[in-house]
JSON list of C-alpha atoms in Angstrom, two decimals:
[
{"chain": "A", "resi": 1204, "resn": "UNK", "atom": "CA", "xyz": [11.10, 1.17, 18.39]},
{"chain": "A", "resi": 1205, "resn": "UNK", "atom": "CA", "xyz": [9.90, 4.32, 20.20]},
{"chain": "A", "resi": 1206, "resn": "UNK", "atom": "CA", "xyz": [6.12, 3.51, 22.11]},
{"chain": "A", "resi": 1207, "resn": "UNK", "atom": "CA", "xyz": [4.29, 5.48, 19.94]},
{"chain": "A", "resi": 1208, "resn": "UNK", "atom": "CA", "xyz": [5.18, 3.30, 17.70]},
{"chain": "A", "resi": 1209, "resn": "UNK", "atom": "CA", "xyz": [4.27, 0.33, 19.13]},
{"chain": "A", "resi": 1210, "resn": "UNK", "atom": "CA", "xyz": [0.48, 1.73, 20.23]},
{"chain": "A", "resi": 1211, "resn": "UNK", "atom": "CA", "xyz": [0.03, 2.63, 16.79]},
{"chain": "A", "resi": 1212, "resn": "UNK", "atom": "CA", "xyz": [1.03, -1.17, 15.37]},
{"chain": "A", "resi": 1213, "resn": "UNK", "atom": "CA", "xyz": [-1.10, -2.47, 18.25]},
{"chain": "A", "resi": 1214, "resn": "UNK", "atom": "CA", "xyz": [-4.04, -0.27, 17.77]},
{"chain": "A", "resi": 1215, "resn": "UNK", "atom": "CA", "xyz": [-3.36, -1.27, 13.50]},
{"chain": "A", "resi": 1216, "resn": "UNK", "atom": "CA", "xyz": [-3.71, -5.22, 13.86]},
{"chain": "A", "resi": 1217, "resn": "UNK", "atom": "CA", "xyz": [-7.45, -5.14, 15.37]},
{"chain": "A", "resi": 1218, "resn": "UNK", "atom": "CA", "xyz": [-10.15, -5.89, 13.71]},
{"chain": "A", "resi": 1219, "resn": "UNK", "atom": "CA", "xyz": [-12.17, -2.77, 15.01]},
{"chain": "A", "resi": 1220, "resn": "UNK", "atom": "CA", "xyz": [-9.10, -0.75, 13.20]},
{"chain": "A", "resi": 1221, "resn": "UNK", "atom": "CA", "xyz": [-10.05, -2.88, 10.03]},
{"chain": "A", "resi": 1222, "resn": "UNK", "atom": "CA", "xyz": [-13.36, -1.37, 9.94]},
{"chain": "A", "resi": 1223, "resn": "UNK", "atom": "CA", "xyz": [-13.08, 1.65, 10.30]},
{"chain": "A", "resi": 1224, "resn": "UNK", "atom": "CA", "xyz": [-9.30, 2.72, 9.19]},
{"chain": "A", "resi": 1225, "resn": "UNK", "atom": "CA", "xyz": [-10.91, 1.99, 5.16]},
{"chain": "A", "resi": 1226, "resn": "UNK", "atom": "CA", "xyz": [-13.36, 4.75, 5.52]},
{"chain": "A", "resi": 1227, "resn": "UNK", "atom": "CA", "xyz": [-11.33, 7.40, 6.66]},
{"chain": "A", "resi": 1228, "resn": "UNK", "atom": "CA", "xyz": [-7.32, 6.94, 6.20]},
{"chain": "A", "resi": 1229, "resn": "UNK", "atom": "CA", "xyz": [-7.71, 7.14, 2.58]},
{"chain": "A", "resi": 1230, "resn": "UNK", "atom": "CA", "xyz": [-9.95, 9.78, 2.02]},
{"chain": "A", "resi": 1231, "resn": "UNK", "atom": "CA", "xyz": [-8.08, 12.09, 4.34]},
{"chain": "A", "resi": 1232, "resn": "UNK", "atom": "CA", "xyz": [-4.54, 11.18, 2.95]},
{"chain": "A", "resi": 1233, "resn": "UNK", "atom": "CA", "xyz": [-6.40, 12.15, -0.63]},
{"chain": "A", "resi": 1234, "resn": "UNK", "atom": "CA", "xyz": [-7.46, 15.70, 0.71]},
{"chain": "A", "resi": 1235, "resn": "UNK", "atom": "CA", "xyz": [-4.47, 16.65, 2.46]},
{"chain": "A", "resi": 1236, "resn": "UNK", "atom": "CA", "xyz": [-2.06, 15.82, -0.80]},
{"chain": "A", "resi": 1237, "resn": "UNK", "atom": "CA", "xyz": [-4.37, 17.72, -2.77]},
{"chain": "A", "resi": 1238, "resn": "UNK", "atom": "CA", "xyz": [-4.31, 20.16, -0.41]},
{"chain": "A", "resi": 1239, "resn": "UNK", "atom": "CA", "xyz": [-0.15, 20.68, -0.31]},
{"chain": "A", "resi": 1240, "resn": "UNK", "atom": "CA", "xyz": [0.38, 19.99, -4.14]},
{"chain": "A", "resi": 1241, "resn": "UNK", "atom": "CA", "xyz": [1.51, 15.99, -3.40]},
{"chain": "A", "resi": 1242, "resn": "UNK", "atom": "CA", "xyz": [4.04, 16.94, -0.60]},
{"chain": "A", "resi": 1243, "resn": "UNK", "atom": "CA", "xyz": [2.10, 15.38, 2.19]},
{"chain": "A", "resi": 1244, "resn": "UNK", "atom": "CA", "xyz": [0.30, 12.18, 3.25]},
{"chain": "A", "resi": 1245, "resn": "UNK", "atom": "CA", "xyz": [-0.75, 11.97, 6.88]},
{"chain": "A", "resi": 1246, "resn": "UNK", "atom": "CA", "xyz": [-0.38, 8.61, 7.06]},
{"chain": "A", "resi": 1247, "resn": "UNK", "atom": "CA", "xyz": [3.33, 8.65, 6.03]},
{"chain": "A", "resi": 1248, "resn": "UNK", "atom": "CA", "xyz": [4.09, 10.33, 9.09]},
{"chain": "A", "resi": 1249, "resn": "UNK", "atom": "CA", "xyz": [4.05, 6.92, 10.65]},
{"chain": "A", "resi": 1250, "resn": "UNK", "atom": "CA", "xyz": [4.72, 4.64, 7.11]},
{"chain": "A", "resi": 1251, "resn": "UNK", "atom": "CA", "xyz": [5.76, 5.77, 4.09]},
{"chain": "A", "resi": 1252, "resn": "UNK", "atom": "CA", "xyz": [3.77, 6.22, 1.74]},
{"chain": "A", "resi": 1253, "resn": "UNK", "atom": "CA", "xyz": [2.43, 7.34, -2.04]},
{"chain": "A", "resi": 1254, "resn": "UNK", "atom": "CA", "xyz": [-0.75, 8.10, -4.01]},
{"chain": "A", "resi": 1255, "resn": "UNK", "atom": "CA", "xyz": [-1.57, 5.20, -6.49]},
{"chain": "A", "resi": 1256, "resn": "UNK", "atom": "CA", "xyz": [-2.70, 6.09, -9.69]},
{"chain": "A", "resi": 1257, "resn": "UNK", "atom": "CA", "xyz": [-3.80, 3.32, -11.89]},
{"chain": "A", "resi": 1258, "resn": "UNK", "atom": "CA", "xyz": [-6.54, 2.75, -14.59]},
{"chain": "A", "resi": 1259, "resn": "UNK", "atom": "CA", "xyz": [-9.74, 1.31, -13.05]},
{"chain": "A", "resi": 1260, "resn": "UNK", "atom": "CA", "xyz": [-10.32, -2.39, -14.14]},
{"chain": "A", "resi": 1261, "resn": "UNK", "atom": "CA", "xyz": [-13.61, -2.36, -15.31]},
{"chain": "A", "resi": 1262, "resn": "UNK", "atom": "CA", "xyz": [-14.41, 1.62, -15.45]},
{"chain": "A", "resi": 1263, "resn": "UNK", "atom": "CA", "xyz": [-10.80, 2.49, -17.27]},
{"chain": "A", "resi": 1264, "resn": "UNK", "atom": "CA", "xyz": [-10.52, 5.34, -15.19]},
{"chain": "A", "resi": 1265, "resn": "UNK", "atom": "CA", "xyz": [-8.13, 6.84, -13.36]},
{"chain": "A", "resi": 1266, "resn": "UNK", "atom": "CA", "xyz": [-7.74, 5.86, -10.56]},
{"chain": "A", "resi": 1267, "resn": "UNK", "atom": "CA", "xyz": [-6.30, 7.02, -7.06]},
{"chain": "A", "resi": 1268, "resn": "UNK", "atom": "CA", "xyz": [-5.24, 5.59, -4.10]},
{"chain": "A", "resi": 1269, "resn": "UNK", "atom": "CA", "xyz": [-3.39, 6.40, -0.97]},
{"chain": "A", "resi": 1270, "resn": "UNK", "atom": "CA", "xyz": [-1.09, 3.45, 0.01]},
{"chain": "A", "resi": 1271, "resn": "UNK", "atom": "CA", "xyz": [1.83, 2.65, 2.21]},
{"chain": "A", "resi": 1272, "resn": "UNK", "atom": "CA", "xyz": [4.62, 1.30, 0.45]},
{"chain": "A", "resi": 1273, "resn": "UNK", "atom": "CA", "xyz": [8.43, -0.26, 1.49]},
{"chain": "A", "resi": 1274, "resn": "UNK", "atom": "CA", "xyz": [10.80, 2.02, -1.01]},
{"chain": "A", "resi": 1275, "resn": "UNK", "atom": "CA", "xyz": [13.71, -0.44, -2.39]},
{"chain": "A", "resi": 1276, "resn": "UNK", "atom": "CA", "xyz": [16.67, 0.14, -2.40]},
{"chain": "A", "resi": 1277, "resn": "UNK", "atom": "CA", "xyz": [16.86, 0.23, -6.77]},
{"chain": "A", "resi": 1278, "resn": "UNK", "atom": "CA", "xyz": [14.41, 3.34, -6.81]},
{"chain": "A", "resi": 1279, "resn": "UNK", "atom": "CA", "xyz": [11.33, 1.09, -6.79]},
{"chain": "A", "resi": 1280, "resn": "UNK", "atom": "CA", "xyz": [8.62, -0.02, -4.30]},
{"chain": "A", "resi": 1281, "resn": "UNK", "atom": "CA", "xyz": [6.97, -3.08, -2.67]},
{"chain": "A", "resi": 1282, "resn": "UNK", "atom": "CA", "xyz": [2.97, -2.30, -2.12]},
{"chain": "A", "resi": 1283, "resn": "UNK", "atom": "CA", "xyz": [1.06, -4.53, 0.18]},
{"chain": "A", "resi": 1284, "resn": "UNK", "atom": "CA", "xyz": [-2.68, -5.50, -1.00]},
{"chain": "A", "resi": 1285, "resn": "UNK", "atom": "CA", "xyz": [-3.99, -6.09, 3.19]},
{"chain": "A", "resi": 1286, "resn": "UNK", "atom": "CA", "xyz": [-6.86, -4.28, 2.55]},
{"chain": "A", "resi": 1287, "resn": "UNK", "atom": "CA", "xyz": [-6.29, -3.64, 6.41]},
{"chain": "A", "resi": 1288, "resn": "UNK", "atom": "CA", "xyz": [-7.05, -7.40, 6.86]},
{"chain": "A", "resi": 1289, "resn": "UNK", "atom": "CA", "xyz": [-10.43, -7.09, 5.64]},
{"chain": "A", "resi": 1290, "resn": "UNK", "atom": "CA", "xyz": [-11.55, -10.09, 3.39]},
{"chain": "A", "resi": 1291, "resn": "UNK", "atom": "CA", "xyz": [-11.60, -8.71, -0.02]},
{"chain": "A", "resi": 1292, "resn": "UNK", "atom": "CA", "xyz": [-8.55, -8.15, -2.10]},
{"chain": "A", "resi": 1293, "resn": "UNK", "atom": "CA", "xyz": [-8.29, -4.05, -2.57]},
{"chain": "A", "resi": 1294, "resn": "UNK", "atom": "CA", "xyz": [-9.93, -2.85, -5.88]},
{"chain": "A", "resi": 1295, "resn": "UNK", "atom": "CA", "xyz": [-6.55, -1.59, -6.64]},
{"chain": "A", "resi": 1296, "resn": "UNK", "atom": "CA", "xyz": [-4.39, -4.65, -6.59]},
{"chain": "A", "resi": 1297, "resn": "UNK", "atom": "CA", "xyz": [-7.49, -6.18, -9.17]},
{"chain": "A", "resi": 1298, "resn": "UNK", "atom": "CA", "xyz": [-6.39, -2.40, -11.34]},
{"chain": "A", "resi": 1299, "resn": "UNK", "atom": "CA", "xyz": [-2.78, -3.06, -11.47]},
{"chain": "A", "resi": 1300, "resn": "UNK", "atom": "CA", "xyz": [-3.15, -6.95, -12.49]},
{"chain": "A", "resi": 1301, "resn": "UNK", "atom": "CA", "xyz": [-5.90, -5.65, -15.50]},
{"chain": "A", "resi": 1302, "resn": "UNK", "atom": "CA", "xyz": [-3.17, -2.87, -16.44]},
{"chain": "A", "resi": 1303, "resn": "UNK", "atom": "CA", "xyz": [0.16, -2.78, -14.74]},
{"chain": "A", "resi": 1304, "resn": "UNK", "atom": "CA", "xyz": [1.23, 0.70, -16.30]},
{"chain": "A", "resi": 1305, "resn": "UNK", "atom": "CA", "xyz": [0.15, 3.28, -13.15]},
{"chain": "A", "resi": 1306, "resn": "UNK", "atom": "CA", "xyz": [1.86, 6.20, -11.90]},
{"chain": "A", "resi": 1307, "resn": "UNK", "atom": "CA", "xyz": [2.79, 7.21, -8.11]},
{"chain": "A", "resi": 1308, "resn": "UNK", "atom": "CA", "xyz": [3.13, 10.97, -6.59]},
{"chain": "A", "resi": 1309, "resn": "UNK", "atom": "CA", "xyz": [6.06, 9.98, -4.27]},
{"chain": "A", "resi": 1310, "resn": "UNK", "atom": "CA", "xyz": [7.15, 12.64, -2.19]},
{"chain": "A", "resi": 1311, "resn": "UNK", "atom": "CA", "xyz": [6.05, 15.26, -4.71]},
{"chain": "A", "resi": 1312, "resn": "UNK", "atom": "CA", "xyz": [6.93, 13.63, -7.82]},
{"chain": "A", "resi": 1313, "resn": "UNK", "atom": "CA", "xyz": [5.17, 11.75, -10.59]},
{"chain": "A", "resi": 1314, "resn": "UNK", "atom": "CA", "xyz": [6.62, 8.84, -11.60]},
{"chain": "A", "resi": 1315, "resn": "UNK", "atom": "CA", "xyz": [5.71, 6.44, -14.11]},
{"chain": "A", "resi": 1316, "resn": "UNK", "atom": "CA", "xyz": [6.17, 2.61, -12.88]},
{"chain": "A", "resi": 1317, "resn": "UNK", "atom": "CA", "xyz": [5.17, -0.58, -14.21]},
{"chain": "A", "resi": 1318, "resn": "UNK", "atom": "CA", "xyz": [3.46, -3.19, -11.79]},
{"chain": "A", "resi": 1319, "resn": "UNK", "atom": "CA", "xyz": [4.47, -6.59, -11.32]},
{"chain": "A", "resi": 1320, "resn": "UNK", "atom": "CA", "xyz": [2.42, -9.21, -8.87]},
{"chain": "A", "resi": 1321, "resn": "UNK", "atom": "CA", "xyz": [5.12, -11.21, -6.81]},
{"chain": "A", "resi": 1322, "resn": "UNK", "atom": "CA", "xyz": [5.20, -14.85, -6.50]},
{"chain": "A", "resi": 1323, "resn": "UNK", "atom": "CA", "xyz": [7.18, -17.84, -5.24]},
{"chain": "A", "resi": 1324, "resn": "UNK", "atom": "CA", "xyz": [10.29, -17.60, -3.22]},
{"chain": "A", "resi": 1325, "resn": "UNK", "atom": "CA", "xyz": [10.28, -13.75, -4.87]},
{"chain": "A", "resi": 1326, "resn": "UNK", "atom": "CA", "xyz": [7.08, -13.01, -2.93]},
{"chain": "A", "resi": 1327, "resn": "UNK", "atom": "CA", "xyz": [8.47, -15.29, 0.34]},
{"chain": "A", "resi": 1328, "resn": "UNK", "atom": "CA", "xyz": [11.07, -12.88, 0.68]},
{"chain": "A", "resi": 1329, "resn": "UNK", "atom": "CA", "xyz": [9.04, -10.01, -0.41]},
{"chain": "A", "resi": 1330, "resn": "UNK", "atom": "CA", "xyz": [6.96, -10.77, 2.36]},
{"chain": "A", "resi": 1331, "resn": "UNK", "atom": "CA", "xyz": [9.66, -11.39, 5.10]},
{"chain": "A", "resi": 1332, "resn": "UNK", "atom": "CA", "xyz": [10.78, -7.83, 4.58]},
{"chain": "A", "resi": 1333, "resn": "UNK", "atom": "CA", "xyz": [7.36, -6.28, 4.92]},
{"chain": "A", "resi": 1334, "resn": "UNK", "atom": "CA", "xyz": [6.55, -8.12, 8.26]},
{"chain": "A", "resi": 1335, "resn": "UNK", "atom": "CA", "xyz": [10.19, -6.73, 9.26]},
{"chain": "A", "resi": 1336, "resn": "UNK", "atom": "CA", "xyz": [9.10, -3.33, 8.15]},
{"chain": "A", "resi": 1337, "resn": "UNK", "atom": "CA", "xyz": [5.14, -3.49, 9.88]},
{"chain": "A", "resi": 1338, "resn": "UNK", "atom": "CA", "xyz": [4.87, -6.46, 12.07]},
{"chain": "A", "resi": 1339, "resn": "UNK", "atom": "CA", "xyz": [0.98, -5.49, 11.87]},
{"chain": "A", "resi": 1340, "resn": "UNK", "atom": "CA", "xyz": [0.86, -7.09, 8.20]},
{"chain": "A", "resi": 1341, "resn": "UNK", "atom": "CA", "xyz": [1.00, -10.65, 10.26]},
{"chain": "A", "resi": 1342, "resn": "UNK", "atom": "CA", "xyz": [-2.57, -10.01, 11.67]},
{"chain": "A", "resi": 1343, "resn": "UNK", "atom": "CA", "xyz": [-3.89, -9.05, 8.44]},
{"chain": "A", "resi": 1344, "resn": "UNK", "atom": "CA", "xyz": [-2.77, -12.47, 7.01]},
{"chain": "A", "resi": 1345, "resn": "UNK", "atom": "CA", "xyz": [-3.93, -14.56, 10.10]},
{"chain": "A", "resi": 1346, "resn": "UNK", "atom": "CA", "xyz": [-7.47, -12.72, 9.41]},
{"chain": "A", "resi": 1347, "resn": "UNK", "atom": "CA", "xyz": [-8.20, -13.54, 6.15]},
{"chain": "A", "resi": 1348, "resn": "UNK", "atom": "CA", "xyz": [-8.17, -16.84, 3.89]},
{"chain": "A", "resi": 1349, "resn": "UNK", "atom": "CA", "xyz": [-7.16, -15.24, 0.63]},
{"chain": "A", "resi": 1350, "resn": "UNK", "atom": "CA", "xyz": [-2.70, -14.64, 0.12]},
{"chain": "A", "resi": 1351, "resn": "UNK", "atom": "CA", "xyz": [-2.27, -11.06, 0.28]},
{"chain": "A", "resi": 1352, "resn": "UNK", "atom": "CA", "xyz": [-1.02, -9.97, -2.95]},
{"chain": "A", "resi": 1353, "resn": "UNK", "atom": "CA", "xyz": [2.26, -8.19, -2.99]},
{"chain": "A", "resi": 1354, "resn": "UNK", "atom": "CA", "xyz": [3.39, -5.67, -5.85]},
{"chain": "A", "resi": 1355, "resn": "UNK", "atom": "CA", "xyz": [6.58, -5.03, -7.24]},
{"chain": "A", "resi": 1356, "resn": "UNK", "atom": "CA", "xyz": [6.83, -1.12, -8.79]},
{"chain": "A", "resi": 1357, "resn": "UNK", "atom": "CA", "xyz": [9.50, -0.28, -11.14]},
{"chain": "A", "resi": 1358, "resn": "UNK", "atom": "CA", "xyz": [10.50, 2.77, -12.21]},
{"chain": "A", "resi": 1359, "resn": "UNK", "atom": "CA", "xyz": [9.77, 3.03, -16.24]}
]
């Protein structure tokens, strides 16, 4: 793992980072992929990542959110609910269990996908692979008392 890398997953599991990643990270991943037509997310330069477009839960609008995601293998994608360790589930985890039909901008590409929450020994191994892929995803979980919810995304 090159040092940079490690900083950054040092610097990612803090609480301070918790605070104050929310406010900004998303926002600016939003206005640079608008900015270069869906090619680019700032934050994928270190994770990859997508832009989340679901119906809102309560408001039935879209939608859109900035996310890092573990591609699979089969075309698909595992999304992480952390919230960045912060106490609440993310509003958009709560979108995708009210209506699981969403659509991601992946690398400059709209794709239709159909969500699926993971659980039991599907979401145990689930989560084994995304501690493998960002170690930080540990603190998160040691931080808060809820399970974070993990997300399957296939392809429809």
């Amino acid at each position: 793992m090159p040092p940079g890398e490690r900083l950054v997953q040092k610097v990612s599991s803090t609480r301070a980072f918790a605070r104050v990643a929310p406010h900004f990270i998303p926002a600016l991943d939003r206005a640079v992929h608008r900015l270069t037509r869906g090619k680019v997310l700032l934050s994928a330069r270190m994770l990859p990542g997508l832009i989340l477009t679901a119906t809102g839960a309560r408001s039935g609008q879209p939608r859109r959110t900035p996310l890092a995601c573990l591609p699979r293998e089969d075309g698909g994608w595992l999304l992480i609910g952390s919230n960045f360790g912060r106490p609440g589930h993310p509003a958009w985890t709560g979108n995708l269990l009210r209506n699981p039909e969403a659509e991601v901008s992946w690398r400059g590409e709209d794709i239709p996908v159909r969500a699926r929450l993971l659980t039991g020994e599907e979401r145990a191994r689930a989560w084994r692979a995304a501690l493998e892929f960002w170690p930080p995803y540990a603190a998160y979980q040691a931080r808060v008392e809820r399970e974070i919810r993990l997300f399957r995304l296939e392809r429809r």
